[in-house]
Protein backbone atom coordinates (compact mmCIF):
# COMPACT_ATOMS: atom_id res chain seq x y z
CA UNK A 1 0.00 0.00 0.00
CA UNK A 2 1.34 3.42 -0.87
CA UNK A 3 2.50 6.15 1.43
CA UNK A 4 0.91 9.59 1.72
CA UNK A 5 3.13 12.60 1.98
CA UNK A 6 2.23 16.21 2.62
CA UNK A 7 5.02 18.72 2.22
CA UNK A 8 4.46 22.23 3.54
CA UNK A 9 0.77 22.33 2.66
CA UNK A 10 -1.01 25.62 3.27
CA UNK A 11 -4.67 26.38 2.67
CA UNK A 12 -6.52 29.62 3.47
CA UNK A 13 -10.22 30.41 3.28
CA UNK A 14 -10.24 34.21 3.14
CA UNK A 15 -8.56 35.34 6.34
CA UNK A 16 -8.78 31.86 7.92
CA UNK A 17 -5.63 29.78 7.72
CA UNK A 18 -7.11 26.26 7.71
CA UNK A 19 -3.74 24.55 7.10
CA UNK A 20 -0.54 26.29 8.05
CA UNK A 21 2.56 24.79 6.43
CA UNK A 22 1.69 21.19 7.34
CA UNK A 23 4.19 18.42 6.59
CA UNK A 24 3.21 14.84 7.34
CA UNK A 25 4.27 11.39 6.21
CA UNK A 26 1.87 8.45 6.48
CA UNK A 27 3.67 5.13 6.22
CA UNK A 28 2.69 2.13 4.14
CA UNK A 29 -0.26 0.30 5.71
CA UNK A 30 -0.35 2.73 8.62
CA UNK A 31 -3.48 4.04 10.32
CA UNK A 32 -2.81 7.65 11.23
CA UNK A 33 -5.40 9.43 13.37
CA UNK A 34 -5.70 13.20 13.20
CA UNK A 35 -7.06 14.63 16.40
CA UNK A 36 -7.93 18.18 17.28
CA UNK A 37 -10.68 20.56 18.32
CA UNK A 38 -13.38 21.75 15.96
CA UNK A 39 -12.02 24.07 13.27
CA UNK A 40 -8.34 23.06 13.63
CA UNK A 41 -8.14 21.97 9.98
CA UNK A 42 -8.55 18.17 10.15
CA UNK A 43 -11.22 17.91 7.48
CA UNK A 44 -9.42 20.38 5.22
CA UNK A 45 -6.30 18.21 5.39
CA UNK A 46 -8.32 15.11 4.50
CA UNK A 47 -10.03 16.93 1.64
CA UNK A 48 -6.65 18.06 0.28
CA UNK A 49 -5.45 14.43 0.23
CA UNK A 50 -8.69 13.39 -1.49
CA UNK A 51 -8.37 16.15 -4.09
CA UNK A 52 -11.65 17.79 -3.02
CA UNK A 53 -9.83 20.92 -1.82
CA UNK A 54 -6.82 22.38 -3.58
CA UNK A 55 -3.99 23.65 -1.36
CA UNK A 56 -2.50 27.03 -2.12
CA UNK A 57 1.02 25.82 -1.80
CA UNK A 58 2.86 22.68 -0.92
CA UNK A 59 3.22 19.26 -2.49
CA UNK A 60 1.09 16.15 -1.98
CA UNK A 61 2.37 12.71 -2.91
CA UNK A 62 0.60 9.36 -2.90
CA UNK A 63 2.90 6.38 -3.32
CA UNK A 64 5.73 8.79 -4.07
CA UNK A 65 3.87 10.32 -7.04
CA UNK A 66 3.10 14.04 -7.01
CA UNK A 67 -0.72 14.26 -7.13
CA UNK A 68 -1.01 17.93 -6.10
CA UNK A 69 -2.58 18.91 -9.44
CA UNK A 70 -4.47 15.65 -10.01
CA UNK A 71 -8.29 15.63 -9.82
CA UNK A 72 -9.99 13.56 -7.09
CA UNK A 73 -11.22 10.76 -9.39
CA UNK A 74 -7.70 9.78 -10.49
CA UNK A 75 -6.12 9.71 -7.02
CA UNK A 76 -7.42 6.28 -6.02
CA UNK A 77 -8.69 7.42 -2.65
CA UNK A 78 -11.67 5.90 -0.78
CA UNK A 79 -13.61 8.08 1.65
CA UNK A 80 -15.96 7.40 4.56
CA UNK A 81 -17.91 10.34 5.95
CA UNK A 82 -19.70 10.98 9.23
CA UNK A 83 -23.17 10.92 7.69
CA UNK A 84 -22.83 7.55 5.85
CA UNK A 85 -23.72 9.21 2.49
CA UNK A 86 -25.36 6.05 1.13
CA UNK A 87 -27.75 6.36 -1.81
CA UNK A 88 -31.20 5.90 -0.21
CA UNK A 89 -32.75 4.38 -3.37
CA UNK A 90 -30.09 1.67 -3.72
CA UNK A 91 -29.78 -1.51 -1.66
CA UNK A 92 -26.68 -2.23 0.43
CA UNK A 93 -25.26 -4.41 -2.37
CA UNK A 94 -26.08 -1.79 -5.02
CA UNK A 95 -24.42 0.92 -2.93
CA UNK A 96 -21.23 -1.12 -2.74
CA UNK A 97 -21.43 -1.91 -6.46
CA UNK A 98 -21.92 1.73 -7.46
CA UNK A 99 -18.26 2.82 -7.74
CA UNK A 100 -17.43 -0.40 -9.60
CA UNK A 101 -20.21 0.18 -12.14
CA UNK A 102 -18.92 3.73 -12.60
CA UNK A 103 -15.55 2.20 -13.45
CA UNK A 104 -17.29 -0.24 -15.83
CA UNK A 105 -16.16 -3.40 -14.08
CA UNK A 106 -17.64 -6.55 -15.70
CA UNK A 107 -20.84 -7.76 -13.96
CA UNK A 108 -19.47 -11.07 -12.58
CA UNK A 109 -16.45 -9.25 -11.13
CA UNK A 110 -18.76 -6.71 -9.46
CA UNK A 111 -20.99 -9.43 -7.99
CA UNK A 112 -18.01 -11.29 -6.58
CA UNK A 113 -16.40 -8.15 -5.15
CA UNK A 114 -19.69 -7.09 -3.51
CA UNK A 115 -20.03 -10.55 -1.89
CA UNK A 116 -16.44 -10.36 -0.68
CA UNK A 117 -16.96 -6.91 0.87
CA UNK A 118 -20.28 -7.79 2.50
CA UNK A 119 -18.47 -10.72 4.13
CA UNK A 120 -15.58 -8.47 5.17
CA UNK A 121 -17.93 -6.13 7.06
CA UNK A 122 -20.06 -9.04 8.34
CA UNK A 123 -23.27 -7.96 6.60
CA UNK A 124 -23.97 -10.69 4.00
CA UNK A 125 -27.57 -10.91 5.25
CA UNK A 126 -28.31 -7.24 4.50
CA UNK A 127 -27.41 -7.27 0.79
CA UNK A 128 -30.97 -6.52 -0.36
CA UNK A 129 -31.89 -4.01 2.34
CA UNK A 130 -32.20 -0.29 1.69
CA UNK A 131 -30.31 2.17 3.93
CA UNK A 132 -33.45 3.04 5.94
CA UNK A 133 -33.74 -0.67 6.83
CA UNK A 134 -30.23 -0.67 8.35
CA UNK A 135 -29.03 0.61 11.72
CA UNK A 136 -26.56 3.51 11.81
CA UNK A 137 -23.69 1.11 12.51
CA UNK A 138 -24.73 -1.15 9.63
CA UNK A 139 -25.01 1.82 7.27
CA UNK A 140 -21.50 2.89 8.20
CA UNK A 141 -20.18 -0.64 7.55
CA UNK A 142 -21.76 -0.52 4.09
CA UNK A 143 -20.21 2.92 3.53
CA UNK A 144 -16.84 1.44 4.51
CA UNK A 145 -17.34 -1.49 2.13
CA UNK A 146 -18.23 0.95 -0.65
CA UNK A 147 -15.11 3.03 0.04
CA UNK A 148 -12.96 -0.12 -0.19
CA UNK A 149 -14.73 -1.52 -3.27
CA UNK A 150 -12.47 -0.25 -6.04
CA UNK A 151 -9.25 -1.17 -4.19
CA UNK A 152 -8.30 2.40 -3.27
CA UNK A 153 -4.67 3.23 -2.59
CA UNK A 154 -5.59 5.14 0.53
CA UNK A 155 -8.61 5.16 2.84
CA UNK A 156 -9.74 8.45 4.36
CA UNK A 157 -12.22 8.45 7.23
CA UNK A 158 -13.80 11.71 8.41
CA UNK A 159 -15.39 11.32 11.86
CA UNK A 160 -16.97 8.04 10.72
CA UNK A 161 -18.40 7.17 14.15
CA UNK A 162 -19.67 10.54 15.35
CA UNK A 163 -23.29 9.88 14.50
CA UNK A 164 -23.44 6.55 16.37
CA UNK A 165 -24.29 5.64 19.96
CA UNK A 166 -21.42 4.95 22.39
CA UNK A 167 -21.60 1.14 22.29
CA UNK A 168 -21.80 0.92 18.50
CA UNK A 169 -18.94 3.39 18.28
CA UNK A 170 -16.59 1.20 20.28
CA UNK A 171 -17.55 -1.97 18.42
CA UNK A 172 -17.30 -0.38 15.00
CA UNK A 173 -14.05 1.39 15.89
CA UNK A 174 -12.41 -1.98 16.59
CA UNK A 175 -14.04 -3.42 13.48
CA UNK A 176 -12.64 -0.64 11.26
CA UNK A 177 -9.19 -1.25 12.72
CA UNK A 178 -9.49 -5.02 12.15
CA UNK A 179 -10.51 -4.47 8.53
CA UNK A 180 -7.80 -1.86 7.91
CA UNK A 181 -5.16 -4.25 9.25
CA UNK A 182 -6.60 -7.21 7.30
CA UNK A 183 -6.52 -5.23 4.04
CA UNK A 184 -3.20 -3.59 4.95
CA UNK A 185 -4.65 -0.24 3.91
CA UNK A 186 -2.86 3.07 4.41
CA UNK A 187 -5.46 5.20 6.18
CA UNK A 188 -6.02 8.63 7.69
CA UNK A 189 -8.72 8.82 10.34
CA UNK A 190 -10.02 12.20 11.45
CA UNK A 191 -11.69 12.55 14.83
CA UNK A 192 -12.09 14.97 17.71
CA UNK A 193 -12.44 12.05 20.13
CA UNK A 194 -9.12 11.35 21.86
CA UNK A 195 -10.12 7.89 23.10
CA UNK A 196 -11.01 6.88 19.55
CA UNK A 197 -7.77 8.31 18.12
CA UNK A 198 -5.56 6.59 20.70
CA UNK A 199 -7.39 3.28 20.35
CA UNK A 200 -7.47 2.97 16.58
CA UNK A 201 -4.21 4.41 15.31
CA UNK A 202 -0.58 3.38 14.81
CA UNK A 203 0.27 7.07 15.19
CA UNK A 204 -1.69 10.08 16.30
CA UNK A 205 -1.24 13.63 15.01
CA UNK A 206 -2.70 16.50 17.00
CA UNK A 207 -3.70 19.68 15.18
CA UNK A 208 -4.17 23.18 16.54
CA UNK A 209 -5.10 26.19 14.43
CA UNK A 210 -4.05 24.57 11.16
CA UNK A 211 -0.73 23.32 12.50
CA UNK A 212 0.38 19.80 13.33
CA UNK A 213 1.66 20.19 16.90
CA UNK A 214 2.18 16.54 17.96
CA UNK A 215 2.91 13.34 16.09
CA UNK A 216 3.72 9.99 17.61
CA UNK A 217 2.56 6.55 18.73
CA UNK A 218 -0.53 6.73 20.97
CA UNK A 219 1.41 5.86 24.15
CA UNK A 220 4.09 8.42 23.29
CA UNK A 221 1.61 11.23 22.62
CA UNK A 222 -0.25 10.36 25.83
CA UNK A 223 2.76 9.93 28.10
CA UNK A 224 5.22 12.46 26.72
CA UNK A 225 3.34 15.15 24.82
CA UNK A 226 5.71 17.69 23.30
CA UNK A 227 3.43 20.69 23.79
CA UNK A 228 1.13 22.04 26.46
CA UNK A 229 -1.71 21.94 23.94
CA UNK A 230 -1.04 18.24 23.33
CA UNK A 231 -0.75 17.57 27.05
CA UNK A 232 -4.09 19.11 27.83
CA UNK A 233 -5.89 17.79 24.75
CA UNK A 234 -5.03 14.12 25.27
CA UNK A 235 -6.15 12.58 28.52
CA UNK A 236 -7.27 14.56 31.54
CA UNK A 237 -4.40 16.16 33.43
CA UNK A 238 -3.71 17.94 36.66
CA UNK A 239 -2.15 21.32 36.01
CA UNK A 240 -0.50 23.54 38.59
CA UNK A 241 0.52 27.12 38.00
CA UNK A 242 3.94 27.42 39.66
CA UNK A 243 6.77 29.97 39.83
CA UNK A 244 10.21 28.49 39.08
CA UNK A 245 12.37 28.60 42.23
CA UNK A 246 15.54 30.70 42.29
CA UNK A 247 17.57 27.48 42.04
CA UNK A 248 15.82 26.58 38.77
CA UNK A 249 13.63 23.84 40.31
CA UNK A 250 9.88 23.55 40.02
CA UNK A 251 8.44 22.38 43.34
CA UNK A 252 5.05 21.76 44.75
CA UNK A 253 5.61 21.41 48.49
CA UNK A 254 7.11 17.99 49.11
CA UNK A 255 4.92 16.40 46.43
CA UNK A 256 7.44 16.85 43.61
CA UNK A 257 10.58 18.71 42.60
CA UNK A 258 11.57 18.90 38.95
CA UNK A 259 14.64 20.63 37.53
CA UNK A 260 14.04 22.98 34.60
CA UNK A 261 16.10 25.19 32.34
CA UNK A 262 13.36 27.86 32.41
CA UNK A 263 14.19 31.19 34.01
CA UNK A 264 14.01 31.34 37.83
CA UNK A 265 10.97 33.40 38.83
CA UNK A 266 9.07 32.63 35.58
CA UNK A 267 5.57 31.12 35.58
CA UNK A 268 5.18 27.54 34.43
CA UNK A 269 2.51 24.90 34.33
CA UNK A 270 3.39 21.59 35.94
CA UNK A 271 1.27 18.91 34.28
CA UNK A 272 0.71 15.30 35.35
CA UNK A 273 -1.88 12.60 34.75
CA UNK A 274 -4.27 11.45 37.48
CA UNK A 275 -2.80 7.94 37.42
CA UNK A 276 0.70 9.31 38.17
CA UNK A 277 -0.27 10.50 41.65
CA UNK A 278 0.53 8.31 44.68
CA UNK A 279 -1.83 8.36 47.65
CA UNK A 280 -0.67 7.74 51.24
CA UNK A 281 2.92 8.58 50.33
CA UNK A 282 5.49 8.63 53.15
CA UNK A 283 6.30 12.27 52.33
CA UNK A 284 4.45 14.70 50.12
CA UNK A 285 1.58 17.19 50.14
CA UNK A 286 -1.10 16.68 52.81
CA UNK A 287 -4.71 16.71 51.68
CA UNK A 288 -8.19 15.37 52.29
CA UNK A 289 -10.24 13.11 50.03
CA UNK A 290 -13.09 15.09 48.47
CA UNK A 291 -15.23 14.10 45.50
CA UNK A 292 -15.06 10.46 44.45
CA UNK A 293 -16.28 9.36 41.03
CA UNK A 294 -16.55 5.73 40.00
CA UNK A 295 -15.56 5.13 36.37
CA UNK A 296 -15.70 1.38 36.02
CA UNK A 297 -12.19 -0.11 36.13
CA UNK A 298 -10.80 3.02 37.76
CA UNK A 299 -12.12 5.52 40.28
CA UNK A 300 -11.20 9.24 40.26
CA UNK A 301 -10.50 10.45 43.79
CA UNK A 302 -10.12 14.21 44.29
CA UNK A 303 -7.62 15.25 46.93
CA UNK A 304 -8.12 18.74 48.33
CA UNK A 305 -4.87 20.35 49.48
CA UNK A 306 -4.23 23.82 50.89
CA UNK A 307 -4.00 25.37 47.42
CA UNK A 308 -5.31 22.91 44.84
CA UNK A 309 -7.56 19.98 44.13
CA UNK A 310 -5.81 17.07 42.48
CA UNK A 311 -7.51 14.27 40.55
CA UNK A 312 -6.07 10.83 41.31
CA UNK A 313 -7.06 7.68 39.41
CA UNK A 314 -6.87 4.43 41.33
CA UNK A 315 -8.05 0.90 40.49
CA UNK A 316 -11.68 0.70 41.63
CA UNK A 317 -11.04 -2.32 43.86
CA UNK A 318 -8.85 -0.04 46.05
CA UNK A 319 -11.40 2.79 46.23
CA UNK A 320 -12.99 1.74 49.52
CA UNK A 321 -9.69 2.48 51.26
CA UNK A 322 -10.13 6.15 50.41
CA UNK A 323 -13.50 7.37 51.70
CA UNK A 324 -14.53 11.00 51.53
CA UNK A 325 -13.02 13.13 54.30
CA UNK A 326 -10.03 10.81 54.97
CA UNK A 327 -6.61 12.44 55.26
CA UNK A 328 -3.86 11.39 52.86
CA UNK A 329 -0.51 12.57 51.53
CA UNK A 330 0.10 12.82 47.79
CA UNK A 331 3.31 12.58 45.85
CA UNK A 332 4.08 12.61 42.13
CA UNK A 333 7.26 10.95 40.84
CA UNK A 334 9.38 13.68 39.21
CA UNK A 335 9.63 11.75 35.91
CA UNK A 336 5.83 11.89 35.59
CA UNK A 337 5.67 15.69 35.85
CA UNK A 338 6.02 17.78 32.70
CA UNK A 339 6.78 21.46 32.92
CA UNK A 340 5.71 23.98 30.27
CA UNK A 341 6.37 27.72 30.18
CA UNK A 342 3.14 29.58 30.73
CA UNK A 343 1.94 32.45 28.62
CA UNK A 344 -1.59 33.82 28.39
CA UNK A 345 -2.39 31.96 25.17
CA UNK A 346 -1.35 28.70 26.83
CA UNK A 347 -4.24 28.82 29.31
CA UNK A 348 -5.73 25.37 29.82
CA UNK A 349 -9.40 25.13 28.85
CA UNK A 350 -11.41 24.54 32.03
CA UNK A 351 -13.07 21.38 30.76
CA UNK A 352 -9.69 19.73 30.16
CA UNK A 353 -8.25 20.49 33.57
CA UNK A 354 -8.96 18.10 36.42
CA UNK A 355 -7.28 20.41 38.92
CA UNK A 356 -10.23 22.30 40.32
CA UNK A 357 -8.41 25.03 42.19
CA UNK A 358 -5.12 25.75 40.46
CA UNK A 359 -2.86 28.48 41.75
CA UNK A 360 -0.18 26.72 43.72
CA UNK A 361 2.89 28.85 44.22
CA UNK A 362 6.44 27.68 44.21
CA UNK A 363 7.98 26.18 47.24
CA UNK A 364 10.61 28.33 48.91
CA UNK A 365 14.04 28.05 47.36
CA UNK A 366 16.33 25.70 49.25
CA UNK A 367 18.30 27.08 52.13
P1 LIG B 1 -14.62 20.01 12.66
O1 LIG B 1 -14.09 19.01 13.64
O2 LIG B 1 -15.58 20.99 13.28
O3 LIG B 1 -15.12 19.41 11.40
P2 LIG B 1 -12.05 20.62 11.44
O4 LIG B 1 -10.90 20.49 12.34
O5 LIG B 1 -12.32 19.49 10.50
O6 LIG B 1 -13.36 20.96 12.26
P3 LIG B 1 -12.00 22.27 9.07
O7 LIG B 1 -13.37 21.86 8.62
O8 LIG B 1 -10.86 21.72 8.34
O9 LIG B 1 -11.82 21.97 10.63
O10 LIG B 1 -11.93 23.86 9.06
C1 LIG B 1 -10.74 24.57 9.36
C2 LIG B 1 -11.05 26.06 9.28
O11 LIG B 1 -11.32 26.42 7.94
C3 LIG B 1 -12.28 26.47 10.07
O12 LIG B 1 -12.04 27.74 10.63
C4 LIG B 1 -13.38 26.51 9.04
O13 LIG B 1 -14.38 27.45 9.41
C5 LIG B 1 -12.62 26.97 7.81
N1 LIG B 1 -13.22 26.43 6.57
C6 LIG B 1 -13.28 25.14 6.22
N2 LIG B 1 -13.87 24.99 4.99
C7 LIG B 1 -14.19 26.24 4.59
C8 LIG B 1 -14.82 26.76 3.42
N3 LIG B 1 -15.20 25.97 2.41
N4 LIG B 1 -15.00 28.09 3.35
C9 LIG B 1 -14.59 28.91 4.34
N5 LIG B 1 -13.97 28.49 5.47
C10 LIG B 1 -13.79 27.17 5.60
PDB file of N, CA and C and ligand atoms in Angstrom, residues 13 16-18 36-45 159 190 192, ligand 1:
ATOM      1  N   UNK A  13      -8.880  30.045   3.745  1.00  0.00           N
ATOM      2  CA  UNK A  13     -10.219  30.411   3.279  1.00  0.00           C
ATOM      3  C   UNK A  13     -10.393  31.863   3.687  1.00  0.00           C
ATOM      4  N   UNK A  16      -9.008  33.045   7.081  1.00  0.00           N
ATOM      5  CA  UNK A  16      -8.782  31.858   7.925  1.00  0.00           C
ATOM      6  C   UNK A  16      -7.683  30.983   7.344  1.00  0.00           C
ATOM      7  N   UNK A  17      -6.673  30.709   8.163  1.00  0.00           N
ATOM      8  CA  UNK A  17      -5.628  29.776   7.715  1.00  0.00           C
ATOM      9  C   UNK A  17      -6.045  28.387   8.204  1.00  0.00           C
ATOM     10  N   UNK A  18      -6.612  27.594   7.314  1.00  0.00           N
ATOM     11  CA  UNK A  18      -7.114  26.262   7.709  1.00  0.00           C
ATOM     12  C   UNK A  18      -5.954  25.279   7.858  1.00  0.00           C
ATOM     13  N   UNK A  36      -8.010  16.744  17.003  1.00  0.00           N
ATOM     14  CA  UNK A  36      -7.932  18.180  17.278  1.00  0.00           C
ATOM     15  C   UNK A  36      -9.305  18.761  17.482  1.00  0.00           C
ATOM     16  N   UNK A  37      -9.380  19.945  18.068  1.00  0.00           N
ATOM     17  CA  UNK A  37     -10.679  20.565  18.315  1.00  0.00           C
ATOM     18  C   UNK A  37     -11.341  21.003  17.026  1.00  0.00           C
ATOM     19  N   UNK A  38     -12.620  21.305  17.114  1.00  0.00           N
ATOM     20  CA  UNK A  38     -13.378  21.749  15.956  1.00  0.00           C
ATOM     21  C   UNK A  38     -12.703  22.973  15.313  1.00  0.00           C
ATOM     22  N   UNK A  39     -12.561  22.929  13.998  1.00  0.00           N
ATOM     23  CA  UNK A  39     -12.015  24.073  13.272  1.00  0.00           C
ATOM     24  C   UNK A  39     -10.496  24.089  13.169  1.00  0.00           C
ATOM     25  N   UNK A  40      -9.815  23.032  13.640  1.00  0.00           N
ATOM     26  CA  UNK A  40      -8.341  23.056  13.631  1.00  0.00           C
ATOM     27  C   UNK A  40      -7.768  22.681  12.265  1.00  0.00           C
ATOM     28  N   UNK A  41      -8.621  22.225  11.335  1.00  0.00           N
ATOM     29  CA  UNK A  41      -8.139  21.967   9.977  1.00  0.00           C
ATOM     30  C   UNK A  41      -8.087  20.496   9.583  1.00  0.00           C
ATOM     31  N   UNK A  42      -8.626  19.609  10.421  1.00  0.00           N
ATOM     32  CA  UNK A  42      -8.549  18.171  10.149  1.00  0.00           C
ATOM     33  C   UNK A  42      -9.225  17.805   8.826  1.00  0.00           C
ATOM     34  N   UNK A  43     -10.462  18.267   8.679  1.00  0.00           N
ATOM     35  CA  UNK A  43     -11.215  17.906   7.476  1.00  0.00           C
ATOM     36  C   UNK A  43     -10.572  18.512   6.239  1.00  0.00           C
ATOM     37  N   UNK A  44     -10.069  19.740   6.370  1.00  0.00           N
ATOM     38  CA  UNK A  44      -9.422  20.383   5.223  1.00  0.00           C
ATOM     39  C   UNK A  44      -8.221  19.551   4.780  1.00  0.00           C
ATOM     40  N   UNK A  45      -7.468  19.036   5.740  1.00  0.00           N
ATOM     41  CA  UNK A  45      -6.305  18.212   5.395  1.00  0.00           C
ATOM     42  C   UNK A  45      -6.751  16.965   4.629  1.00  0.00           C
ATOM     43  N   UNK A 159     -14.470  11.475  10.728  1.00  0.00           N
ATOM     44  CA  UNK A 159     -15.385  11.320  11.863  1.00  0.00           C
ATOM     45  C   UNK A 159     -16.425  10.235  11.578  1.00  0.00           C
ATOM     46  N   UNK A 190      -9.835  10.911  10.777  1.00  0.00           N
ATOM     47  CA  UNK A 190     -10.021  12.197  11.450  1.00  0.00           C
ATOM     48  C   UNK A 190     -11.063  12.076  12.561  1.00  0.00           C
ATOM     49  N   UNK A 192     -12.392  14.046  16.617  1.00  0.00           N
ATOM     50  CA  UNK A 192     -12.091  14.973  17.711  1.00  0.00           C
ATOM     51  C   UNK A 192     -12.145  14.227  19.034  1.00  0.00           C
TER      52      UNK A 192
HETATM   53  P1  LIG B   1     -14.619  20.013  12.661  1.00  0.00           P
HETATM   54  O1  LIG B   1     -14.095  19.011  13.640  1.00  0.00           O
HETATM   55  O2  LIG B   1     -15.578  20.987  13.284  1.00  0.00           O
HETATM   56  O3  LIG B   1     -15.121  19.406  11.398  1.00  0.00           O
HETATM   57  P2  LIG B   1     -12.052  20.615  11.442  1.00  0.00           P
HETATM   58  O4  LIG B   1     -10.904  20.487  12.343  1.00  0.00           O
HETATM   59  O5  LIG B   1     -12.318  19.495  10.498  1.00  0.00           O
HETATM   60  O6  LIG B   1     -13.358  20.961  12.261  1.00  0.00           O
HETATM   61  P3  LIG B   1     -12.000  22.271   9.072  1.00  0.00           P
HETATM   62  O7  LIG B   1     -13.374  21.864   8.623  1.00  0.00           O
HETATM   63  O8  LIG B   1     -10.856  21.723   8.338  1.00  0.00           O
HETATM   64  O9  LIG B   1     -11.815  21.967  10.631  1.00  0.00           O
HETATM   65  O10 LIG B   1     -11.934  23.865   9.063  1.00  0.00           O
HETATM   66  C1  LIG B   1     -10.743  24.572   9.363  1.00  0.00           C
HETATM   67  C2  LIG B   1     -11.051  26.057   9.275  1.00  0.00           C
HETATM   68  O11 LIG B   1     -11.317  26.421   7.938  1.00  0.00           O
HETATM   69  C3  LIG B   1     -12.275  26.470  10.073  1.00  0.00           C
HETATM   70  O12 LIG B   1     -12.038  27.741  10.631  1.00  0.00           O
HETATM   71  C4  LIG B   1     -13.375  26.514   9.039  1.00  0.00           C
HETATM   72  O13 LIG B   1     -14.377  27.451   9.411  1.00  0.00           O
HETATM   73  C5  LIG B   1     -12.618  26.968   7.806  1.00  0.00           C
HETATM   74  N1  LIG B   1     -13.222  26.429   6.567  1.00  0.00           N
HETATM   75  C6  LIG B   1     -13.277  25.135   6.215  1.00  0.00           C
HETATM   76  N2  LIG B   1     -13.868  24.993   4.994  1.00  0.00           N
HETATM   77  C7  LIG B   1     -14.190  26.244   4.591  1.00  0.00           C
HETATM   78  C8  LIG B   1     -14.821  26.764   3.421  1.00  0.00           C
HETATM   79  N3  LIG B   1     -15.205  25.966   2.412  1.00  0.00           N
HETATM   80  N4  LIG B   1     -15.000  28.089   3.349  1.00  0.00           N
HETATM   81  C9  LIG B   1     -14.588  28.910   4.337  1.00  0.00           C
HETATM   82  N5  LIG B   1     -13.970  28.489   5.466  1.00  0.00           N
HETATM   83  C10 LIG B   1     -13.793  27.172   5.601  1.00  0.00           C
END
